[in-house]
Amino acid sequence: GGKPCDRRARDALPIAECEWRTPGVLAEIIAVEHAAALRNGVAFFNTFAAMGGADQMHAWVLAEPKLAYKDHVHLTNVGYQRWADALSSAVLADYARWRRLQGLPSTEPVVPPPVVPSDGALPGAP
């Protein structure tokens, strides 16, 4: 493989001579953030893991529809929507887990059964 791309390499070298890679220090940064969240009793959402892990930002740039811009930093509207969906799903799942641990009832919506008239015919049926 080629060498990692940085701003200087990206500007000076053809794309074939460098590769987009996750910075090696990112795992350590995430670990420090996670530890700080635990220490302070606050929630932590791992965007890196939610996006698929190492070297996935480039895959998001190449995806159709595009999920990230070529700067490999900012997401497109579709990418931010995917990120927001992952974040909200994680928050709701952890909330449901917390409720279970507290012995509280589920927050899942209860869908009532369809109302069947006494003649047995379903509403709208011929």
Short mmCIF file of C-alpha atoms in Angstrom, two decimals:
data_model
loop_
_atom_site.label_atom_id
_atom_site.label_comp_id
_atom_site.label_asym_id
_atom_site.label_seq_id
_atom_site.Cartn_x
_atom_site.Cartn_y
_atom_site.Cartn_z
CA GLY A 1 0.00 0.00 0.00
CA GLY A 2 0.89 3.62 -0.29
CA LYS A 3 1.77 6.00 2.47
CA PRO A 4 -0.94 7.71 4.53
CA CYS A 5 -2.39 10.90 3.06
CA ASP A 6 -2.04 14.14 4.91
CA ARG A 7 -2.66 17.63 3.62
CA ARG A 8 0.83 18.02 2.19
CA ALA A 9 0.94 14.56 0.63
CA ARG A 10 -2.56 14.91 -0.76
CA ASP A 11 -1.65 18.21 -2.42
CA ALA A 12 1.75 17.06 -3.73
CA LEU A 13 1.19 13.42 -4.68
CA PRO A 14 -1.23 11.75 -7.04
CA ILE A 15 -3.93 9.90 -5.10
CA ALA A 16 -2.43 6.54 -6.14
CA GLU A 17 0.71 7.36 -4.13
CA CYS A 18 -1.07 7.76 -0.82
CA GLU A 19 -3.90 6.07 1.06
CA TRP A 20 -6.50 7.42 3.43
CA ARG A 21 -6.03 5.75 6.80
CA THR A 22 -7.36 6.23 10.29
CA PRO A 23 -4.77 8.09 12.39
CA GLY A 24 -3.06 5.65 14.75
CA VAL A 25 -3.62 7.91 17.75
CA LEU A 26 -7.42 7.87 17.31
CA ALA A 27 -7.91 4.66 19.35
CA GLU A 28 -6.07 6.26 22.28
CA ILE A 29 -8.14 9.46 22.00
CA ILE A 30 -11.38 7.46 22.02
CA ALA A 31 -10.20 5.44 25.04
CA VAL A 32 -9.44 8.66 26.96
CA GLU A 33 -12.85 10.12 26.05
CA HIS A 34 -14.60 6.91 27.10
CA ALA A 35 -12.72 6.78 30.41
CA ALA A 36 -13.59 10.44 31.10
CA ALA A 37 -17.27 9.73 30.39
CA LEU A 38 -17.26 6.74 32.76
CA ARG A 39 -15.44 8.71 35.45
CA ASN A 40 -18.00 11.50 35.23
CA GLY A 41 -21.07 9.29 34.92
CA VAL A 42 -22.08 10.55 31.50
CA ALA A 43 -23.05 8.74 28.33
CA PHE A 44 -20.47 8.05 25.64
CA PHE A 45 -21.24 7.45 21.97
CA ASN A 46 -18.44 5.99 19.88
CA THR A 47 -18.93 7.60 16.46
CA PHE A 48 -15.84 5.80 15.18
CA ALA A 49 -17.37 2.38 15.92
CA ALA A 50 -20.80 3.46 14.66
CA MET A 51 -19.26 4.42 11.32
CA GLY A 52 -17.67 0.99 10.94
CA GLY A 53 -14.25 1.40 12.55
CA ALA A 54 -10.82 1.85 11.01
CA ASP A 55 -10.47 3.39 7.57
CA GLN A 56 -14.22 3.72 7.05
CA MET A 57 -14.32 7.48 6.44
CA HIS A 58 -12.91 6.90 2.95
CA ALA A 59 -15.63 4.30 2.32
CA TRP A 60 -18.19 6.95 3.35
CA VAL A 61 -16.62 9.36 0.82
CA LEU A 62 -16.92 6.75 -1.95
CA ALA A 63 -20.40 5.52 -0.98
CA GLU A 64 -23.45 6.15 -3.15
CA PRO A 65 -25.16 8.21 -2.02
CA LYS A 66 -22.15 10.07 -0.66
CA LEU A 67 -22.00 9.97 3.14
CA ALA A 68 -18.92 12.18 3.60
CA TYR A 69 -17.16 14.92 1.68
CA LYS A 70 -13.73 14.55 0.07
CA ASP A 71 -12.13 16.42 2.99
CA HIS A 72 -12.60 13.15 4.95
CA VAL A 73 -13.83 15.18 7.93
CA HIS A 74 -17.35 16.41 7.26
CA LEU A 75 -20.41 14.30 6.52
CA THR A 76 -23.01 15.03 3.87
CA ASN A 77 -26.65 15.55 4.84
CA VAL A 78 -27.26 11.84 4.19
CA GLY A 79 -24.19 10.94 6.27
CA TYR A 80 -25.31 13.11 9.17
CA GLN A 81 -28.76 11.52 8.98
CA ARG A 82 -27.16 8.06 9.20
CA TRP A 83 -25.04 9.25 12.14
CA ALA A 84 -28.11 10.74 13.86
CA ASP A 85 -30.02 7.49 13.35
CA ALA A 86 -27.16 5.52 14.94
CA LEU A 87 -26.93 7.97 17.86
CA SER A 88 -30.67 7.98 18.55
CA SER A 89 -30.84 4.18 18.31
CA ALA A 90 -27.98 3.88 20.81
CA VAL A 91 -29.60 6.35 23.22
CA LEU A 92 -32.96 4.59 23.05
CA ALA A 93 -31.37 1.13 23.45
CA ASP A 94 -29.39 2.26 26.51
CA TYR A 95 -32.48 3.90 27.98
CA ALA A 96 -34.44 0.65 27.54
CA ARG A 97 -31.57 -1.28 29.16
CA TRP A 98 -31.48 1.17 32.09
CA ARG A 99 -35.26 0.82 32.57
CA ARG A 100 -34.91 -2.99 32.65
CA LEU A 101 -32.12 -2.73 35.24
CA GLN A 102 -34.35 -0.46 37.35
CA GLY A 103 -37.22 -2.94 37.11
CA LEU A 104 -39.34 -0.43 35.21
CA PRO A 105 -41.80 -1.41 32.48
CA SER A 106 -40.72 -1.39 28.86
CA THR A 107 -41.16 1.77 26.83
CA GLU A 108 -42.02 -0.22 23.71
CA PRO A 109 -45.26 1.07 22.23
CA VAL A 110 -48.18 -1.25 22.77
CA VAL A 111 -50.12 -1.73 19.56
CA PRO A 112 -53.71 -2.68 20.28
CA PRO A 113 -55.15 -5.57 18.28
CA PRO A 114 -57.37 -4.57 15.35
CA VAL A 115 -61.01 -4.07 16.20
CA VAL A 116 -63.10 -6.78 14.55
CA PRO A 117 -66.83 -6.12 14.30
CA SER A 118 -69.15 -8.67 15.87
CA ASP A 119 -70.01 -10.06 12.41
CA GLY A 120 -66.32 -11.05 11.98
CA ALA A 121 -65.77 -8.89 8.88
CA LEU A 122 -62.67 -6.72 8.88
CA PRO A 123 -63.30 -3.01 8.37
CA GLY A 124 -62.98 -2.09 4.69
CA ALA A 125 -63.25 -5.72 3.54
CA PRO A 126 -65.80 -6.44 0.77
#
